[in-house]
Every structure is written in structure tokens, then in C-alpha cells.
Amino acid sequence: MLLLMGVGALAAGGGLGVLLEGCAGPPVTVKLTVDPATLVPGTPTEVPFTLTRSGGDSLPGSTWLVKHNDGSITAFDPRCTHALCQYGWNPDVAKFKCKCHEGTYALDGTVLAGPPPRPLGQFPLRLVGDVIEVDVPGDFATPKASL
Ligand code: FES
């Protein structure tokens, strides 16, 4: 059985998508269409989604999913904690890297280098049947593009 953990936010791989649901104020529950069985432990997967708030506005977002050896999953917020740039996974060094100011995070989201003041944020996550749901803060904003 898949154990789930995490608070916080993504995308990689073909066929990954997201359905959005719920908009009664923050947070907004987002259903990820990625099959949790396809996640590889230790290999982050970015899953894109479209966030639609109760007011009707929508914006693109994503979450980095990390499956752990015990089957639990963490959903990382896609925004660097320094200045909200989009970061990515660098498989060559097995670290999350932010190109804006060279922020570097470990697989568990802890800061390894650069100016980020705190670890990566997480989206609360739960498994409902075979569907991963994450709770995205209602004030979520699309990450700034990397430099
Ligand atoms: S925004 Fe990521 S290191 Fe500055």
C-alpha cells in the first residue's frame, strides 16, 4: 500500500496531466492524473496542472512529486523559496537547482547552497484510490521563469 506524506507541490513525463477540483477558498484541491504506480523512488517527477480558483481565474502550476522507498510521496511547491523562481531537477547532480540565483536543494527539499532562506514548500497530499490529490494554497502564483 502506498503511504503518503507531504505538504506542498510536479511534471515530467508524457501523458501527465491534472484535473482541477474544488474552489471554495484556499486551499484548492487539485487531482493529479499521474498514476502513482509509475513514480520511481528517488526520481522527482514534475506534474503540471491548471489551478482554477472560485473566482473563475485560472493559471498554470505544477508540483514536483518525490516517491520515497517506503512508498510515501512528497509534493513540492514549484517555487524557489528565495524569490519564487521556477526550479528544476538536475539528474546529473541529483539535486533541485534554481537558475535565478543558483539556489540548490536536496531531494528532501533542504537547502544545500545559495540564497534560499528555507526548504522547499510542500503541498498537502493524499491518495484517493489511485488518484493523487494535492491542496494548493489559494494564493498560489505561477513561478517566475528561470533566468
Ligand atoms: S529565486 Fe531561486 S535562488 Fe533566487
Coordinates of C-alpha atoms and ligand atoms in Angstrom, one line a residue:
M1 CA 0.0 0.0 0.0
L2 CA 1.2 3.4 -0.9
L3 CA 1.9 5.6 2.1
L4 CA 1.6 9.2 1.5
M5 CA 3.1 12.2 3.2
G6 CA 3.9 15.7 2.5
V7 CA 2.6 19.1 2.4
G8 CA 3.4 21.2 -0.5
A9 CA 3.8 20.6 -4.8
L10 CA 5.4 18.1 -10.3
A11 CA 5.8 17.5 -14.0
A12 CA 7.7 15.2 -16.0
G13 CA 6.9 12.7 -18.5
G14 CA 4.4 12.3 -21.2
G15 CA 0.8 11.9 -20.5
L16 CA 0.9 13.6 -17.2
G17 CA -1.8 16.0 -16.6
V18 CA -4.1 17.3 -14.0
L19 CA -7.7 17.8 -13.2
L20 CA -8.7 20.6 -11.0
E21 CA -11.4 20.4 -8.5
G22 CA -12.7 22.4 -5.6
C23 CA -12.6 26.2 -5.3
A24 CA -14.3 27.1 -2.1
G25 CA -11.4 29.4 -1.0
P26 CA -8.0 28.3 -0.1
P27 CA -6.7 25.7 -0.4
V28 CA -7.7 24.4 -3.8
T29 CA -7.7 20.7 -4.2
V30 CA -6.1 19.5 -7.4
K31 CA -6.4 16.0 -8.7
L32 CA -3.2 14.9 -10.5
T33 CA -3.7 12.5 -13.3
V34 CA -0.3 10.8 -12.9
D35 CA -0.5 7.2 -12.0
P36 CA 1.3 6.9 -8.6
A37 CA 2.5 3.4 -9.6
T38 CA 4.6 5.0 -12.3
L39 CA 6.6 7.2 -10.0
V40 CA 10.1 5.9 -9.5
P41 CA 11.5 6.2 -5.9
G42 CA 14.2 8.9 -5.8
T43 CA 13.4 10.3 -9.2
P44 CA 11.4 13.6 -9.0
T45 CA 8.5 13.9 -11.4
E46 CA 7.1 17.3 -12.3
V47 CA 3.3 17.2 -12.8
P48 CA 1.7 20.2 -14.4
F49 CA -1.8 21.4 -13.5
T50 CA -4.2 24.3 -14.2
L51 CA -5.4 25.9 -11.0
T52 CA -8.9 27.3 -11.2
R53 CA -10.0 29.4 -8.2
S54 CA -13.5 30.0 -7.1
G55 CA -13.5 33.4 -8.7
G56 CA -13.0 31.7 -12.1
D57 CA -9.5 32.8 -12.8
S58 CA -7.1 30.0 -13.8
L59 CA -3.3 29.8 -14.0
P60 CA -0.7 27.2 -14.8
G61 CA 1.1 25.5 -12.0
S62 CA 2.9 22.3 -11.2
T63 CA 4.2 20.1 -8.4
W64 CA 7.4 18.1 -8.1
L65 CA 6.4 14.6 -6.8
V66 CA 9.1 12.6 -5.0
K67 CA 8.3 9.0 -4.2
H68 CA 10.3 7.5 -1.3
N69 CA 11.5 4.0 -0.8
D70 CA 8.7 3.3 1.7
G71 CA 6.1 4.3 -1.0
S72 CA 5.2 7.6 0.6
I73 CA 5.1 10.7 -1.7
T74 CA 6.0 14.3 -1.2
A75 CA 4.6 17.1 -3.3
F76 CA 6.8 20.1 -3.5
D77 CA 5.7 23.6 -4.3
P78 CA 7.3 24.5 -7.7
R79 CA 8.5 27.9 -6.4
C80 CA 12.0 28.5 -5.1
T81 CA 11.8 29.9 -1.6
H82 CA 14.2 32.7 -2.4
A83 CA 12.4 34.8 -5.0
L84 CA 9.7 32.4 -6.3
C85 CA 11.5 31.4 -9.5
Q86 CA 10.8 28.0 -11.1
Y87 CA 13.5 25.5 -10.2
G88 CA 14.1 22.1 -11.8
W89 CA 15.7 18.7 -11.1
N90 CA 19.2 18.2 -12.3
P91 CA 19.7 14.4 -12.7
D92 CA 23.4 14.8 -13.3
V93 CA 24.0 16.0 -9.7
A94 CA 20.7 14.6 -8.2
K95 CA 19.7 18.0 -6.8
F96 CA 17.0 20.6 -7.4
K97 CA 18.6 23.7 -9.0
C98 CA 17.2 27.2 -9.4
K99 CA 18.9 29.1 -12.2
C100 CA 17.8 32.5 -11.0
H101 CA 20.5 32.8 -8.2
E102 CA 21.9 29.2 -8.1
G103 CA 19.8 28.0 -5.2
T104 CA 20.3 24.3 -4.6
Y105 CA 18.1 21.9 -2.8
A106 CA 18.4 18.2 -1.9
L107 CA 15.9 15.5 -2.8
D108 CA 14.2 16.1 0.5
G109 CA 13.9 19.9 -0.2
T110 CA 16.5 21.1 2.2
V111 CA 18.7 24.0 1.1
L112 CA 22.2 22.9 0.1
A113 CA 23.5 26.2 -1.4
G114 CA 22.6 29.6 -2.5
P115 CA 20.3 32.3 -1.1
P116 CA 17.1 30.3 -0.4
P117 CA 16.1 31.1 3.2
R118 CA 14.2 27.9 3.9
P119 CA 13.5 24.4 2.4
L120 CA 11.1 23.9 -0.5
G121 CA 7.5 24.3 0.4
Q122 CA 5.2 21.3 0.2
F123 CA 1.6 20.8 -0.7
P124 CA -0.6 18.5 1.5
L125 CA -1.1 15.3 -0.4
R126 CA -3.4 12.3 -0.2
L127 CA -4.1 9.2 -2.2
V128 CA -7.8 8.7 -3.0
G129 CA -8.0 5.3 -4.7
D130 CA -5.4 5.6 -7.5
V131 CA -5.6 9.4 -7.6
I132 CA -3.2 11.8 -6.0
E133 CA -4.8 14.9 -4.7
V134 CA -2.8 17.9 -3.5
D135 CA -4.1 21.0 -1.7
V136 CA -2.7 24.1 -3.4
P137 CA -2.8 27.4 -1.4
G138 CA -5.5 29.7 -2.7
D139 CA -2.9 32.5 -3.1
F140 CA -0.7 30.3 -5.3
A141 CA 1.0 32.1 -8.2
T142 CA 2.8 30.6 -11.2
P143 CA 6.6 30.5 -10.6
K144 CA 8.7 33.2 -12.2
A145 CA 10.5 31.9 -15.3
S146 CA 14.1 30.9 -14.7
L147 CA 16.7 33.4 -15.9
Ligands
FES1 S1 14.9 32.6 -6.8 FE1 15.9 30.7 -6.6 S2 17.8 31.2 -5.9 FE2 16.9 33.1 -6.1

